[in-house]
CSV table of C-alpha atoms in Angstrom, one decimal:
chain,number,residue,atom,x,y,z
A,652,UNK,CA,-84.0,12.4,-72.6
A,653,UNK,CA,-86.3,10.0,-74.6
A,654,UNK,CA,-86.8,11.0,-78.0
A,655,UNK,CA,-89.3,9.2,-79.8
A,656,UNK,CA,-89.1,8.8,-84.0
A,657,UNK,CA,-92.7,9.4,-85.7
A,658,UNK,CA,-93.5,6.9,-87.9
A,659,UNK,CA,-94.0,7.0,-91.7
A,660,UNK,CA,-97.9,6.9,-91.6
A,661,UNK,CA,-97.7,9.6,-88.3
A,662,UNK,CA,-95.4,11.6,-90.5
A,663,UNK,CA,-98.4,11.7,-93.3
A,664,UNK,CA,-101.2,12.3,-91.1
A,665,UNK,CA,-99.4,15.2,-90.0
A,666,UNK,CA,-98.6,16.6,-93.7
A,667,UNK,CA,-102.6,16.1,-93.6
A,668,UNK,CA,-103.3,18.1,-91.1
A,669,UNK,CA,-100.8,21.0,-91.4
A,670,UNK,CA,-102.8,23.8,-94.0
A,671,UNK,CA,-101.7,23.9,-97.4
A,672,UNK,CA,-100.9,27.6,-97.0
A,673,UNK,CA,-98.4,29.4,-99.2
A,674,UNK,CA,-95.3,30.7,-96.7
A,675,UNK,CA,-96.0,27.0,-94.8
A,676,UNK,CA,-92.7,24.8,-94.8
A,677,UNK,CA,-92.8,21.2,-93.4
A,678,UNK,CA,-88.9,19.9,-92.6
A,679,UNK,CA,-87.7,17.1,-90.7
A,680,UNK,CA,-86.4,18.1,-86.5
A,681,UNK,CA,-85.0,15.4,-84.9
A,682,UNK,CA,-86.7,12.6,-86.5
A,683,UNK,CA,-89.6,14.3,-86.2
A,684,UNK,CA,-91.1,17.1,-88.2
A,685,UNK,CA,-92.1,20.9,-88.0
A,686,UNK,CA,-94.3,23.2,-89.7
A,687,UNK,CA,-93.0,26.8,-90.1
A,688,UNK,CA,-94.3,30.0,-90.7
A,689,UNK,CA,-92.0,33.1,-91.0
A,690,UNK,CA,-89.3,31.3,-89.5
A,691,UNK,CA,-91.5,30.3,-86.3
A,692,UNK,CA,-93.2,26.7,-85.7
A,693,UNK,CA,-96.5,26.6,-85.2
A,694,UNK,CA,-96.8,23.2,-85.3
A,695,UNK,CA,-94.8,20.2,-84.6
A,696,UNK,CA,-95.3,16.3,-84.6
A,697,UNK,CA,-93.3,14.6,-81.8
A,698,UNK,CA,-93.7,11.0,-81.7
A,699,UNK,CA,-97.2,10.1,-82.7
A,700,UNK,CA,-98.4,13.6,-80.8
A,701,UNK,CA,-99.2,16.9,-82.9
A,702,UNK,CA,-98.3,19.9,-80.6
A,703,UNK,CA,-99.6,23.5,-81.6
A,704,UNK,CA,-98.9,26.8,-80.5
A,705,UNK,CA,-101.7,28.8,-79.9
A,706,UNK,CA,-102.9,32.1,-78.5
A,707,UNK,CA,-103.5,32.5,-74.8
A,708,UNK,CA,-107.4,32.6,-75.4
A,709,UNK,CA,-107.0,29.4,-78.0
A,710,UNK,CA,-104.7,27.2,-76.0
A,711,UNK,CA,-106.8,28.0,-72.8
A,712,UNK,CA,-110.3,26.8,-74.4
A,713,UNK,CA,-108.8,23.9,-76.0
A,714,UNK,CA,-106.9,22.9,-72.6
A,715,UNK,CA,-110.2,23.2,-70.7
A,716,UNK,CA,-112.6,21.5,-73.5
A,717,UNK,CA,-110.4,18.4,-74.4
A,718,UNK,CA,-108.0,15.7,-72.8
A,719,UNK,CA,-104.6,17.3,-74.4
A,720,UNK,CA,-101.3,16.6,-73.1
A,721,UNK,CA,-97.7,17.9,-72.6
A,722,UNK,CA,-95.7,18.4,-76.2
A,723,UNK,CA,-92.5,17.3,-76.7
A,724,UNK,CA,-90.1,15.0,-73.6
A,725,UNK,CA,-91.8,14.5,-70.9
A,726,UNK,CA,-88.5,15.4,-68.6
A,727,UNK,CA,-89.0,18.9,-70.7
A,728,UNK,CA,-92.2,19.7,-72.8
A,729,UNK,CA,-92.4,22.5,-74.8
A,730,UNK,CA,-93.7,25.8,-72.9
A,731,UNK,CA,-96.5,27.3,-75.3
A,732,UNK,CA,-97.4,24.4,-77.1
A,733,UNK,CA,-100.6,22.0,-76.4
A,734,UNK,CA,-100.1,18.6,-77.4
A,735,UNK,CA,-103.8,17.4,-79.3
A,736,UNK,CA,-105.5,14.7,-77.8
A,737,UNK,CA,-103.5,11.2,-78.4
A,738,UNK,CA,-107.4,9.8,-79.1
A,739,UNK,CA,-107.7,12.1,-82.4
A,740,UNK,CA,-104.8,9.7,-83.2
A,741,UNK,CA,-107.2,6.8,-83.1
A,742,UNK,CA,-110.8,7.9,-84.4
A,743,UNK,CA,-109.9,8.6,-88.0
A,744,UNK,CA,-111.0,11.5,-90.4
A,745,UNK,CA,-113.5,13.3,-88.2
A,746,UNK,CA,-110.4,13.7,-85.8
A,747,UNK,CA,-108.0,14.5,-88.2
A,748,UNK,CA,-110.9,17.2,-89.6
A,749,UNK,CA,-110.6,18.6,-85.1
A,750,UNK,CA,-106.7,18.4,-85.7
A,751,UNK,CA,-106.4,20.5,-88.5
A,752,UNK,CA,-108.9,22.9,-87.1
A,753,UNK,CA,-106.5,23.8,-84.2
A,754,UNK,CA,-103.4,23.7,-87.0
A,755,UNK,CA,-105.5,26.3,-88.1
A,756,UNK,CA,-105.6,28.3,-85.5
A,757,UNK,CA,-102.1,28.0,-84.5
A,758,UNK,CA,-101.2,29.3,-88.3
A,759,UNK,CA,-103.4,32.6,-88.1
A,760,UNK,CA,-101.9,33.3,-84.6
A,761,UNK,CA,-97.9,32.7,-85.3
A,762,UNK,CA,-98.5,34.0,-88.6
A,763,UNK,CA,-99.5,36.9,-86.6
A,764,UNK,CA,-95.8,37.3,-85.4
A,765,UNK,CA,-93.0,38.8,-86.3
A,766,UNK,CA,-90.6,37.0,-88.5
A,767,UNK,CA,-87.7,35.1,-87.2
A,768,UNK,CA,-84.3,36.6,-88.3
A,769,UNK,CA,-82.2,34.4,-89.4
A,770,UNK,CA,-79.6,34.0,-87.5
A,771,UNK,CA,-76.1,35.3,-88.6
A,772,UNK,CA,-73.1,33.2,-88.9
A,773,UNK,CA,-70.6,32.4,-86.6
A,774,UNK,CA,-67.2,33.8,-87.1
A,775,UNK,CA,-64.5,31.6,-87.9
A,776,UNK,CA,-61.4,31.9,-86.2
A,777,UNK,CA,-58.5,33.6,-87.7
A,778,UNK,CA,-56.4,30.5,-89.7
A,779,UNK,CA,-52.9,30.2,-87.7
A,780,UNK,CA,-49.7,30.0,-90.1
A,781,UNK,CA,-47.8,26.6,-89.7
C-alpha cells in the first residue's frame, strides 16, 4: 500500500483550512497530518487530498454536488470520509474559502461526538529472574 507524503506547502494549505477552534489539534500521521477534535479526526490531509468526515446528510450533498474522491489508499480508503475535490487544490483562495467550509462542517458534526477514551496501557509482562 502506496502511501503518499504531503508536501510542505500541502501541509500549510491544510493548517489554512482546518478552523482555528480552541479543543482543535493538528499532528503529524504517517507523513501526513490530522486534525482532532475530542480525540476523533475530522479532518485529514493524505497526500495533496483533504478528507473530511461528515454527517450522513453533509457527506451525501457534497458527494452529489461536486467531483470528490476516495480518502486515504486507494487499495483501502477511509469509510466515512469524503476526499474534497483535487481541483480546489488548483483554483486558489476561493477554493480554499469551499475547503474550509466543509472543514467546517466536519468540526460541528464530530465535535458532536462523544470523546475518544484514551486508550489504556498495555501491560507489561512480569520481568523473569536470571
Amino acid at each position: 500500500m502506496e502511501m503518499p507524503k504531503a508536501t510542505e506547502e500541502e501541509k500549510e494549505r491544510f493548517r489554512r483550512v482546518v478552523p482555528d477552534h480552541p479543543g482543535v489539534v493538528v499532528k503529524p500521521m504517517f507523513g501526513n497530518l490530522g486534525a482532532f477534535v475530542n480525540g476523533n479526526m475530522f479532518a485529514g490531509l493524505f497526500g495533496s487530498t483533504i478528507g473530511v468526515k461528515l454527517s450522513r446528510e453533509d457527506k451525501e450533498l457534497l458527494e452529489s454536488s461536486e467531483r470528490t474522491v476516495p480518502f486515504g489508499p486507494a487499495e483501502r480508503p477511509m469509510g466515512g470520509y469524503t476526499g474534497l475535490p483535487e481541483v480546489w487544490n488548483e483554483e486558489g483562495d476561493g477554493d480554499d474559502t469551499r475547503a474550509r467550509a466543509w472543514a467546517e462542517k466536519a468540526l460541528a458534526y464530530v465535535g458532536s461526538l462523544p470523546a475518544k477514551e484514551p486508550k489504556a496501557p498495555k501491560a507489561r509482562a512480569p520481568r523473569r529472574a536470571r
